[in-house]
Tab-separated table of C-alpha atoms in Angstrom:
chain	number	residue	atom	x	y	z
A	10	MET	CA	5.014	34.765	20.740
A	11	SER	CA	3.370	32.862	17.948
A	12	TYR	CA	5.270	31.211	15.124
A	13	THR	CA	4.000	33.875	12.730
A	14	THR	CA	5.365	36.792	14.733
A	15	GLU	CA	8.650	34.975	15.324
A	16	ILE	CA	9.066	34.351	11.602
A	17	GLN	CA	8.185	37.955	10.836
A	18	ALA	CA	10.685	39.246	13.405
A	19	THR	CA	13.442	36.986	12.045
A	20	ALA	CA	12.726	38.040	8.480
A	21	ARG	CA	12.679	41.709	9.415
A	22	ASP	CA	16.030	41.317	11.185
A	23	LEU	CA	17.667	39.516	8.279
A	24	LEU	CA	16.390	41.929	5.652
A	25	SER	CA	17.064	45.169	7.538
A	26	SER	CA	20.620	44.079	8.375
A	27	ASP	CA	21.158	43.113	4.715
A	28	GLN	CA	22.097	39.562	5.623
A	29	VAL	CA	19.796	38.232	2.946
A	30	SER	CA	18.274	39.718	-0.173
A	31	CYS	CA	15.083	37.718	-0.028
A	32	VAL	CA	13.061	35.719	2.463
A	33	ILE	CA	11.083	32.856	0.999
A	34	GLY	CA	8.131	32.091	3.218
A	35	TYR	CA	4.383	31.722	3.282
A	36	GLU	CA	1.617	34.292	3.119
A	37	VAL	CA	-2.153	34.139	2.985
A	38	GLY	CA	-3.442	35.273	-0.383
A	39	PRO	CA	-6.518	37.375	-1.056
A	40	ARG	CA	-8.705	34.282	-1.388
A	41	GLY	CA	-7.591	32.903	1.937
A	42	ARG	CA	-5.198	30.306	0.584
A	43	THR	CA	-1.758	29.964	2.062
A	44	ARG	CA	0.806	30.364	-0.685
A	45	PRO	CA	4.552	30.911	-1.138
A	46	ALA	CA	5.745	34.475	-0.668
A	47	PHE	CA	8.967	36.208	-1.642
A	48	ILE	CA	9.795	39.076	0.693
A	49	TYR	CA	12.437	41.586	-0.399
A	50	THR	CA	12.046	44.453	2.075
A	51	ALA	CA	11.770	44.557	5.851
A	52	ASP	CA	8.469	46.433	5.569
A	53	ASP	CA	6.927	43.524	3.722
A	54	ALA	CA	7.907	41.022	6.404
A	55	ASP	CA	4.479	41.446	8.000
A	56	ARG	CA	2.993	39.466	5.139
A	57	LEU	CA	4.676	36.291	6.336
A	58	VAL	CA	2.555	33.779	8.200
A	59	TRP	CA	2.788	30.321	9.662
A	60	ASN	CA	-0.205	28.013	9.840
A	61	GLN	CA	-0.988	24.392	9.198
A	62	ASN	CA	-1.748	25.044	5.546
A	63	CYS	CA	1.916	25.795	4.824
A	64	THR	CA	2.285	22.696	2.708
A	65	HIS	CA	4.561	23.887	-0.125
A	66	ASN	CA	8.165	22.766	-0.142
A	67	LEU	CA	9.835	26.122	-0.677
A	68	THR	CA	13.306	24.651	-1.222
A	69	THR	CA	12.307	24.094	-4.836
A	70	TYR	CA	12.699	27.868	-5.356
A	71	LEU	CA	16.308	27.915	-4.159
A	72	HIS	CA	17.638	26.991	-7.602
A	73	GLN	CA	16.036	30.011	-9.186
A	74	LYS	CA	17.183	32.334	-6.427
A	75	LEU	CA	20.755	31.131	-6.125
A	76	ARG	CA	21.399	30.187	-9.730
A	77	PRO	CA	19.817	33.019	-11.691
A	78	ASN	CA	21.922	32.144	-14.740
A	79	GLY	CA	20.928	28.517	-14.681
A	80	TYR	CA	23.631	25.885	-14.609
A	81	THR	CA	25.939	27.396	-17.181
A	82	SER	CA	27.914	29.205	-14.530
A	83	ALA	CA	28.858	28.740	-10.907
A	84	PRO	CA	26.258	29.857	-8.358
A	85	ALA	CA	26.122	33.588	-7.743
A	86	GLU	CA	28.313	33.739	-4.649
A	87	THR	CA	27.013	37.061	-3.437
A	88	GLU	CA	23.367	36.112	-3.303
A	89	ARG	CA	22.046	35.005	0.057
A	90	VAL	CA	18.444	34.116	0.827
A	91	ALA	CA	16.478	33.021	3.851
A	92	ILE	CA	13.914	30.279	3.602
A	93	VAL	CA	11.193	28.960	5.884
A	94	VAL	CA	11.327	25.189	6.096
A	95	LYS	CA	9.431	22.440	7.830
A	96	ALA	CA	11.230	19.344	9.079
A	97	CYS	CA	10.686	17.497	5.798
A	98	ASP	CA	11.791	20.473	3.690
A	99	SER	CA	14.964	20.857	5.718
A	100	ARG	CA	16.100	17.435	4.520
A	101	ALA	CA	15.871	18.768	0.966
A	102	ILE	CA	18.406	21.450	1.935
A	103	ASN	CA	20.829	18.721	2.980
A	104	VAL	CA	20.358	16.819	-0.282
A	105	LEU	CA	20.840	19.965	-2.369
A	106	VAL	CA	24.018	20.799	-0.442
A	107	ALA	CA	25.315	17.233	-0.826
A	108	GLU	CA	24.741	17.415	-4.570
A	109	SER	CA	26.485	20.818	-4.819
A	110	GLN	CA	23.334	22.448	-6.076
A	111	ILE	CA	23.527	25.179	-3.470
A	112	ASN	CA	26.058	26.426	-0.934
A	113	ARG	CA	24.866	26.032	2.619
A	114	GLU	CA	26.414	29.435	3.487
A	115	GLN	CA	24.127	31.137	1.011
A	116	VAL	CA	20.972	29.986	2.713
A	117	HIS	CA	19.704	31.165	6.041
A	118	VAL	CA	17.382	28.385	7.090
A	119	ILE	CA	14.454	29.385	9.277
A	120	GLY	CA	13.368	25.999	10.588
A	121	VAL	CA	9.909	25.540	12.012
A	122	ALA	CA	9.093	22.802	14.488
A	123	CYS	CA	5.912	21.884	12.694
A	124	ASP	CA	2.820	20.056	13.840
A	125	GLY	CA	2.000	18.716	10.409
A	126	VAL	CA	0.044	20.263	7.594
A	127	PHE	CA	-3.550	19.681	6.595
A	128	GLU	CA	-4.889	17.623	3.770
A	129	GLY	CA	-6.045	19.815	0.886
A	130	ALA	CA	-3.807	22.686	1.941
A	131	GLY	CA	-2.669	24.928	-0.892
A	132	LEU	CA	-5.722	23.970	-2.892
A	133	GLY	CA	-8.209	25.787	-0.702
A	134	ARG	CA	-9.747	22.464	0.290
A	135	SER	CA	-8.271	22.210	3.757
A	136	ASP	CA	-10.806	21.123	6.372
A	137	GLY	CA	-8.538	22.279	9.170
A	138	ALA	CA	-8.520	18.912	10.905
A	139	THR	CA	-7.125	16.044	8.827
A	140	LEU	CA	-3.358	15.847	8.671
A	141	GLN	CA	-1.699	14.892	5.410
A	142	HIS	CA	-0.718	11.277	5.058
A	143	ARG	CA	3.001	12.077	5.151
A	144	CYS	CA	2.563	14.039	8.374
A	145	THR	CA	0.923	11.135	10.142
A	146	GLU	CA	4.021	9.085	9.316
A	147	CYS	CA	6.560	11.795	10.003
A	148	GLY	CA	9.088	11.014	12.702
A	149	GLU	CA	11.015	14.285	12.684
A	150	ARG	CA	9.013	17.361	13.449
A	151	THR	CA	12.182	19.347	14.130
A	152	PRO	CA	14.244	20.405	11.094
A	153	VAL	CA	17.522	18.508	10.692
A	154	THR	CA	19.364	21.677	9.736
A	155	TYR	CA	18.529	25.282	10.566
A	156	ASP	CA	20.052	28.643	11.437
A	157	THR	CA	17.036	29.898	13.323
A	158	LEU	CA	14.587	27.550	14.957
A	159	ILE	CA	11.000	28.653	15.438
A	160	GLY	CA	9.190	26.762	18.172
A	161	GLU	CA	10.415	24.026	20.486
A	162	PRO	CA	11.922	20.736	19.323
A	163	GLN	CA	9.398	17.992	19.841
A	164	ALA	CA	9.186	14.251	19.600
A	165	VAL	CA	6.283	12.420	18.016
A	166	ASP	CA	4.992	8.907	17.791
A	167	THR	CA	5.296	7.464	14.326
A	168	LEU	CA	3.131	5.007	12.517
A	169	ASP	CA	4.269	2.155	10.330
A	170	SER	CA	5.111	3.816	7.047
A	171	GLU	CA	4.847	0.621	5.059
A	172	HIS	CA	1.176	-0.064	5.461
A	173	ASP	CA	-0.056	1.380	2.192
A	174	LEU	CA	2.795	-0.266	0.308
A	175	ALA	CA	2.061	-3.638	1.834
A	176	HIS	CA	-1.323	-3.849	0.204
A	177	LEU	CA	0.212	-3.240	-3.232
A	178	GLU	CA	3.113	-5.563	-2.607
A	179	ALA	CA	0.712	-8.341	-1.710
A	180	MET	CA	-0.793	-8.234	-5.213
A	181	THR	CA	0.335	-10.402	-8.095
A	182	PRO	CA	2.528	-8.723	-10.735
A	183	ALA	CA	-0.416	-8.642	-13.146
A	184	GLU	CA	-2.655	-6.903	-10.614
A	185	ARG	CA	0.056	-4.388	-9.817
A	186	ALA	CA	0.595	-3.714	-13.515
A	187	GLU	CA	-3.129	-3.137	-13.904
A	188	PHE	CA	-3.172	-0.799	-10.904
A	189	TRP	CA	-0.272	1.306	-12.152
A	190	LEU	CA	-1.430	1.368	-15.765
A	191	SER	CA	-4.807	2.685	-14.697
A	192	GLN	CA	-3.009	5.367	-12.672
A	193	PHE	CA	-0.508	6.331	-15.374
A	194	ASP	CA	-3.264	6.328	-17.986
A	195	ARG	CA	-4.630	9.523	-16.435
A	196	CYS	CA	-1.328	11.369	-16.685
A	197	ILE	CA	-1.453	14.389	-18.963
A	198	ARG	CA	2.297	15.015	-18.774
A	199	CYS	CA	1.862	18.470	-17.327
A	200	TYR	CA	5.128	17.976	-15.389
A	201	ALA	CA	3.645	19.582	-12.281
A	202	CYS	CA	5.251	16.817	-10.208
A	203	ARG	CA	8.635	17.657	-11.639
A	204	GLN	CA	8.228	21.397	-11.177
A	205	ALA	CA	7.199	21.039	-7.553
A	206	CYS	CA	10.133	18.767	-6.762
A	207	PRO	CA	13.215	20.344	-5.181
A	208	MET	CA	15.352	17.425	-6.421
A	209	CYS	CA	14.288	17.766	-10.057
A	210	SER	CA	16.937	20.296	-10.971
A	211	CYS	CA	18.182	19.219	-14.397
A	212	PRO	CA	18.263	22.249	-16.723
A	213	THR	CA	16.795	20.081	-19.472
A	214	CYS	CA	14.652	17.218	-18.291
A	215	LEU	CA	15.525	13.888	-19.843
A	216	TYR	CA	11.829	13.257	-20.394
A	217	GLU	CA	11.174	16.534	-22.127
A	218	ARG	CA	13.746	16.349	-24.868
A	219	ASP	CA	12.358	16.282	-28.370
A	220	ASP	CA	15.678	15.102	-29.812
A	221	SER	CA	15.813	11.869	-27.876
A	222	GLN	CA	15.752	8.680	-29.903
A	223	TRP	CA	14.917	6.440	-27.027
A	224	ILE	CA	12.717	8.329	-24.580
A	225	GLY	CA	9.409	9.477	-25.947
A	226	MET	CA	7.820	12.692	-24.801
A	227	GLY	CA	4.495	11.603	-26.251
A	228	ASN	CA	1.261	10.905	-24.497
A	229	GLY	CA	1.133	7.149	-25.034
A	230	LEU	CA	0.773	4.883	-22.048
A	231	ASN	CA	4.247	3.443	-22.616
A	232	GLU	CA	5.836	6.827	-22.516
A	233	LYS	CA	3.861	8.028	-19.541
A	234	ARG	CA	4.836	4.936	-17.604
A	235	THR	CA	8.484	5.392	-18.530
A	236	PHE	CA	8.284	9.003	-17.383
A	237	HIS	CA	6.851	8.157	-13.982
A	238	LEU	CA	9.007	5.131	-13.321
A	239	GLY	CA	12.079	6.932	-14.598
A	240	ARG	CA	11.390	9.953	-12.472
A	241	ALA	CA	10.859	7.750	-9.439
A	242	TYR	CA	14.127	6.023	-10.209
A	243	HIS	CA	15.972	9.326	-10.509
A	244	LEU	CA	14.664	10.219	-7.067
A	245	ALA	CA	15.718	6.937	-5.476
A	246	GLY	CA	17.913	7.745	-2.508
A	247	ARG	CA	17.263	11.448	-3.004
A	248	CYS	CA	13.545	11.827	-2.373
A	249	ILE	CA	12.907	13.272	1.070
A	250	GLY	CA	9.251	12.310	0.997
A	251	CYS	CA	7.614	15.737	1.032
A	252	ASP	CA	4.949	14.311	-1.305
A	253	GLU	CA	4.594	17.637	-3.096
A	254	CYS	CA	4.530	15.780	-6.428
A	255	GLU	CA	1.470	13.885	-5.333
A	256	ARG	CA	-0.237	16.968	-3.930
A	257	VAL	CA	0.174	19.014	-7.096
A	258	CYS	CA	-0.857	16.215	-9.446
A	259	PRO	CA	-4.059	17.355	-11.163
A	260	VAL	CA	-5.152	13.783	-11.835
A	261	ASP	CA	-4.218	12.353	-8.426
A	262	ILE	CA	-1.614	9.803	-9.450
A	263	PRO	CA	-0.170	8.304	-6.246
A	264	ILE	CA	3.425	9.176	-7.134
A	265	GLY	CA	4.355	9.146	-3.465
A	266	LEU	CA	3.884	5.378	-3.407
A	267	LEU	CA	6.677	4.903	-5.941
A	268	ASN	CA	8.945	7.273	-4.065
A	269	ARG	CA	8.291	5.634	-0.715
A	270	LYS	CA	8.883	2.209	-2.218
A	271	LEU	CA	12.298	3.216	-3.555
A	272	ALA	CA	13.222	5.123	-0.411
A	273	GLY	CA	12.505	1.896	1.456
A	274	GLU	CA	14.635	-0.117	-0.969
A	275	VAL	CA	17.567	2.254	-0.618
A	276	GLU	CA	17.270	2.249	3.140
A	277	ALA	CA	17.196	-1.555	3.186
A	278	ALA	CA	20.187	-1.862	0.848
A	279	PHE	CA	22.407	0.937	2.110
A	280	GLY	CA	20.949	1.981	5.471
A	281	TYR	CA	20.624	5.469	4.103
A	282	ARG	CA	17.791	7.948	4.369
A	283	ALA	CA	17.928	10.990	2.155
A	284	GLY	CA	18.704	14.336	3.684
A	285	LEU	CA	19.455	13.442	7.278
A	286	GLU	CA	23.023	14.557	6.658
A	287	PRO	CA	24.571	16.500	3.783
A	288	ILE	CA	26.231	13.467	2.211
A	289	PRO	CA	25.558	12.131	-1.314
A	290	SER	CA	23.267	9.159	-1.757
A	291	PRO	CA	25.163	5.832	-1.780
A	292	LEU	CA	23.298	5.032	-4.977
A	293	THR	CA	25.377	7.624	-6.790
A	294	THR	CA	28.739	6.568	-5.409
A	295	ILE	CA	30.974	3.595	-6.117
A	296	LEU	CA	31.171	0.440	-4.063
A	297	SER	CA	33.437	0.687	-1.083
A	298	GLY	CA	35.100	-1.682	1.367
A	299	LYS	CA	33.131	-4.815	2.026
A	300	GLU	CA	30.418	-3.953	-0.498
A	301	GLY	CA	32.742	-5.005	-3.322
B	37	MET	CA	4.649	-22.928	-33.299
B	38	THR	CA	5.928	-22.995	-29.793
B	39	TYR	CA	6.575	-19.751	-27.972
B	40	GLU	CA	10.097	-18.431	-28.084
B	41	PRO	CA	11.004	-15.440	-25.943
B	42	ARG	CA	12.685	-12.329	-27.276
B	43	ILE	CA	15.577	-11.442	-25.029
B	44	ILE	CA	17.657	-8.295	-25.165
B	45	GLY	CA	21.176	-8.569	-23.835
B	46	PHE	CA	23.206	-5.517	-22.992
B	47	LEU	CA	26.769	-6.782	-23.198
B	48	CYS	CA	29.808	-4.870	-22.055
B	49	THR	CA	32.227	-4.712	-24.962
B	50	TRP	CA	35.264	-5.402	-22.758
B	51	CYS	CA	34.078	-8.588	-21.132
B	52	SER	CA	30.760	-10.269	-21.852
B	53	TYR	CA	30.669	-9.288	-25.529
B	54	THR	CA	34.088	-10.867	-25.932
B	55	GLY	CA	32.876	-13.711	-23.743
B	56	ALA	CA	30.020	-14.218	-26.191
B	57	ASP	CA	32.554	-14.331	-29.014
B	58	LEU	CA	34.522	-16.909	-27.136
B	59	ALA	CA	31.395	-18.993	-26.621
B	60	GLY	CA	30.896	-18.810	-30.379
B	61	THR	CA	34.411	-19.768	-31.385
B	62	ALA	CA	34.365	-22.569	-28.847
B	63	ARG	CA	31.221	-23.859	-30.612
B	64	LEU	CA	29.179	-23.728	-27.407
B	65	GLN	CA	25.422	-23.932	-27.767
B	66	SER	CA	23.731	-20.821	-26.441
B	67	ALA	CA	20.124	-19.788	-26.951
B	68	TRP	CA	19.526	-17.853	-30.171
B	69	ASN	CA	16.803	-15.872	-28.399
B	70	LEU	CA	19.355	-13.374	-27.192
B	71	ARG	CA	19.634	-10.185	-29.230
B	72	SER	CA	22.895	-8.707	-28.082
B	73	ILE	CA	23.495	-4.997	-27.875
B	74	ARG	CA	27.093	-4.006	-27.461
B	75	VAL	CA	27.600	-1.242	-24.920
B	76	PRO	CA	30.875	0.372	-23.831
B	77	CYS	CA	30.246	-0.552	-20.200
B	78	SER	CA	27.431	-2.072	-18.182
B	79	GLY	CA	27.325	1.303	-16.427
B	80	ARG	CA	26.098	2.741	-19.710
B	81	VAL	CA	22.847	0.824	-19.438
B	82	SER	CA	20.514	3.415	-18.018
B	83	PRO	CA	17.137	2.414	-16.604
B	84	GLU	CA	15.449	4.137	-19.522
B	85	LEU	CA	17.179	1.766	-21.953
B	86	ILE	CA	15.915	-1.228	-20.050
B	87	MET	CA	12.394	0.143	-19.870
B	88	LYS	CA	12.567	0.955	-23.577
B	89	ALA	CA	13.492	-2.643	-24.329
B	90	PHE	CA	10.465	-3.905	-22.416
B	91	ASP	CA	8.280	-1.226	-23.984
B	92	GLN	CA	9.292	-2.456	-27.413
B	93	GLY	CA	8.306	-6.003	-26.670
B	94	ALA	CA	11.263	-7.696	-25.038
B	95	ASP	CA	10.312	-10.661	-22.883
B	96	GLY	CA	13.481	-10.450	-20.866
B	97	VAL	CA	16.467	-8.187	-20.453
B	98	LEU	CA	19.889	-9.472	-19.527
B	99	VAL	CA	22.606	-7.043	-18.464
B	100	LEU	CA	26.088	-8.528	-18.437
B	101	GLY	CA	29.170	-6.714	-17.228
B	102	CYS	CA	32.647	-7.316	-15.911
B	103	HIS	CA	33.205	-8.804	-12.488
B	104	ILE	CA	33.547	-6.230	-9.729
B	105	GLY	CA	37.146	-5.029	-9.707
B	106	GLU	CA	37.715	-5.803	-13.370
B	107	CYS	CA	35.935	-2.859	-14.955
B	108	HIS	CA	37.798	-1.284	-17.858
B	109	TYR	CA	36.705	2.089	-16.482
B	110	ASP	CA	37.548	1.206	-12.898
B	111	ASN	CA	34.089	1.652	-11.406
B	112	GLY	CA	31.468	1.606	-14.152
B	113	ASN	CA	30.126	-1.739	-13.041
B	114	HIS	CA	29.910	-0.509	-9.436
B	115	ARG	CA	27.166	1.777	-10.626
B	116	THR	CA	25.431	-1.077	-12.402
B	117	ALA	CA	25.690	-3.193	-9.281
B	118	LYS	CA	23.929	-0.513	-7.272
B	119	ARG	CA	21.525	0.582	-9.958
B	120	LEU	CA	20.074	-2.678	-11.174
B	121	PRO	CA	18.695	-3.975	-7.854
B	122	VAL	CA	16.859	-0.689	-7.315
B	123	LEU	CA	15.472	-0.687	-10.846
B	124	HIS	CA	14.587	-4.318	-10.364
B	125	SER	CA	12.434	-3.633	-7.341
B	126	LEU	CA	10.893	-0.593	-9.029
B	127	MET	CA	9.849	-2.554	-12.103
B	128	GLU	CA	8.637	-5.382	-9.944
B	129	PHE	CA	6.558	-2.859	-8.012
B	130	ALA	CA	5.158	-1.582	-11.303
B	131	GLY	CA	4.057	-5.070	-12.265
B	132	LEU	CA	6.933	-6.752	-14.087
B	133	GLU	CA	7.794	-10.315	-13.129
B	134	PRO	CA	11.158	-9.936	-11.383
B	135	GLU	CA	12.643	-12.913	-13.244
B	136	ARG	CA	12.517	-11.030	-16.533
B	137	LEU	CA	15.397	-8.735	-15.634
B	138	ARG	CA	18.760	-10.130	-14.669
B	139	LEU	CA	22.212	-8.782	-14.007
B	140	GLY	CA	25.233	-11.021	-14.396
B	141	TRP	CA	29.007	-10.806	-14.452
B	142	VAL	CA	30.896	-12.520	-17.273
B	143	SER	CA	34.548	-11.919	-18.048
B	144	ALA	CA	36.118	-12.138	-21.497
B	145	SER	CA	37.502	-15.602	-20.788
B	146	GLU	CA	34.240	-17.072	-19.539
B	147	GLY	CA	32.591	-18.234	-22.749
B	148	GLU	CA	31.191	-21.261	-21.035
B	149	ARG	CA	29.710	-19.147	-18.236
B	150	PHE	CA	28.163	-16.826	-20.830
B	151	ALA	CA	26.434	-19.686	-22.607
B	152	ARG	CA	25.189	-21.095	-19.316
B	153	ILE	CA	23.730	-17.779	-18.102
B	154	VAL	CA	22.016	-17.127	-21.438
B	155	ASN	CA	20.557	-20.609	-21.565
B	156	GLU	CA	19.349	-20.519	-17.994
B	157	PHE	CA	17.807	-17.083	-18.423
B	158	THR	CA	16.110	-18.076	-21.680
B	159	ASP	CA	14.618	-21.140	-20.015
B	160	VAL	CA	13.271	-19.058	-17.149
B	161	VAL	CA	11.708	-16.504	-19.487
B	162	ARG	CA	10.298	-19.174	-21.780
B	163	GLU	CA	8.634	-20.702	-18.754
B	164	LEU	CA	7.053	-17.318	-17.862
B	165	GLY	CA	5.601	-16.850	-21.324
B	166	PRO	CA	4.999	-13.625	-23.225
B	167	CYS	CA	5.570	-10.415	-21.324
B	168	SER	CA	2.559	-8.175	-20.848
B	169	TRP	CA	4.605	-5.042	-20.237
B	170	GLN	CA	4.303	-3.628	-23.735
B	171	GLN	CA	1.473	-1.129	-24.210
B	172	ASN	CA	0.580	0.361	-27.533
B	173	GLY	CA	-0.884	3.823	-27.269
B	174	HIS	CA	-3.958	4.131	-25.128
B	175	ARG	CA	-5.490	1.124	-23.545
B	176	PRO	CA	-8.532	-0.040	-25.458
B	177	GLN	CA	-10.206	-1.303	-22.291
B	178	ALA	CA	-9.799	2.004	-20.503
B	179	VAL	CA	-11.002	3.951	-23.508
B	180	ARG	CA	-13.975	1.652	-23.939
B	181	ALA	CA	-14.874	2.036	-20.254
B	182	ILE	CA	-14.873	5.813	-20.598
B	183	LEU	CA	-16.970	5.711	-23.749
B	184	GLU	CA	-19.480	3.374	-22.204
B	185	SER	CA	-19.778	5.395	-19.029
B	186	GLU	CA	-20.541	8.506	-21.044
B	187	VAL	CA	-23.318	6.969	-23.101
């Protein structure tokens, strides 16, 4: 049985037995692109697919599904959804649970043992051969948390994830500043990176407040740099490295570099990698024991 | 005129701000380059404030708080202690000289320590020279490059 038929069967089961009200998965659109799909009835479950263009991190939709009233009230306890996740996406579930954004009981996680997704997926530019950068570095092809597992758990060889950082770190501060300024200069502040991010869940983004005296929402280079660095900082110890922000960026800013850098810093300082377990990031807690 | 750095100091009102007062009443010499900003706790100093200071032309930013275990709010400085190193490496990665940002602990009774930290930090920043972090609007070079390429 292929992954697609397994996912369809699981979704049909869950929907017909009323265990969930919605299954968030992938479908192939009319123009042949794989895109997110929201399935509400068992009859529609046939639309679901699995292929190596399933790049989107669907966990970003959980907020909308489980908190229809936003953050003014407690999550709707009755709502329950199922979601198709890859190994990387499943770590986002753990982070969201640790930060009390969602209840784990309200999510039926359909984990997929994935073989990596293709470069250009979701944009209709997939060549069907080249894996995305993050997939070549991925060490966990089996989801860390799931209720239903599709496929067999598998081990993979990993590459050194520091190699693209090393070349930047070897530069002088002035060269690095020049590199990042030329990147941030292209930013149009469309906030696509923020929208695609499952961790960016503030009801009002700090960087999109027009009443702030000290954070500009303008289009100057200063403000764009503050936005990107600040966003990277807010994701330190929380980013699970799905690189969706970088994929959706219309001007190809290598945001993933910042996130990987900080993930590395947090791992070096606290021995913590985001999302492996549903515990809060040590960056958001107080010092304990020998740390003091 | 010789170059003098502009330094922004975020001083916790319960310890280092009082420590600065003590340094003053004790007639200790400390560098006038420091512009102090009184904050309720070093934990109040968010990364955006620090970036704003550099954006507005600071050559160095000094964050001073209470020693660990002496925070007026029990654990505000714990957050600073975890936050600043991460911000430090982020700003270094983005092209800031790491010496321009420093975190220190000064209690209310340590006027002498306050003066020493400020003087040391000022010397280090003076040695580095003007900070190139500040950017005003769009970069003329980048704009010029685009214009030239289109002609």
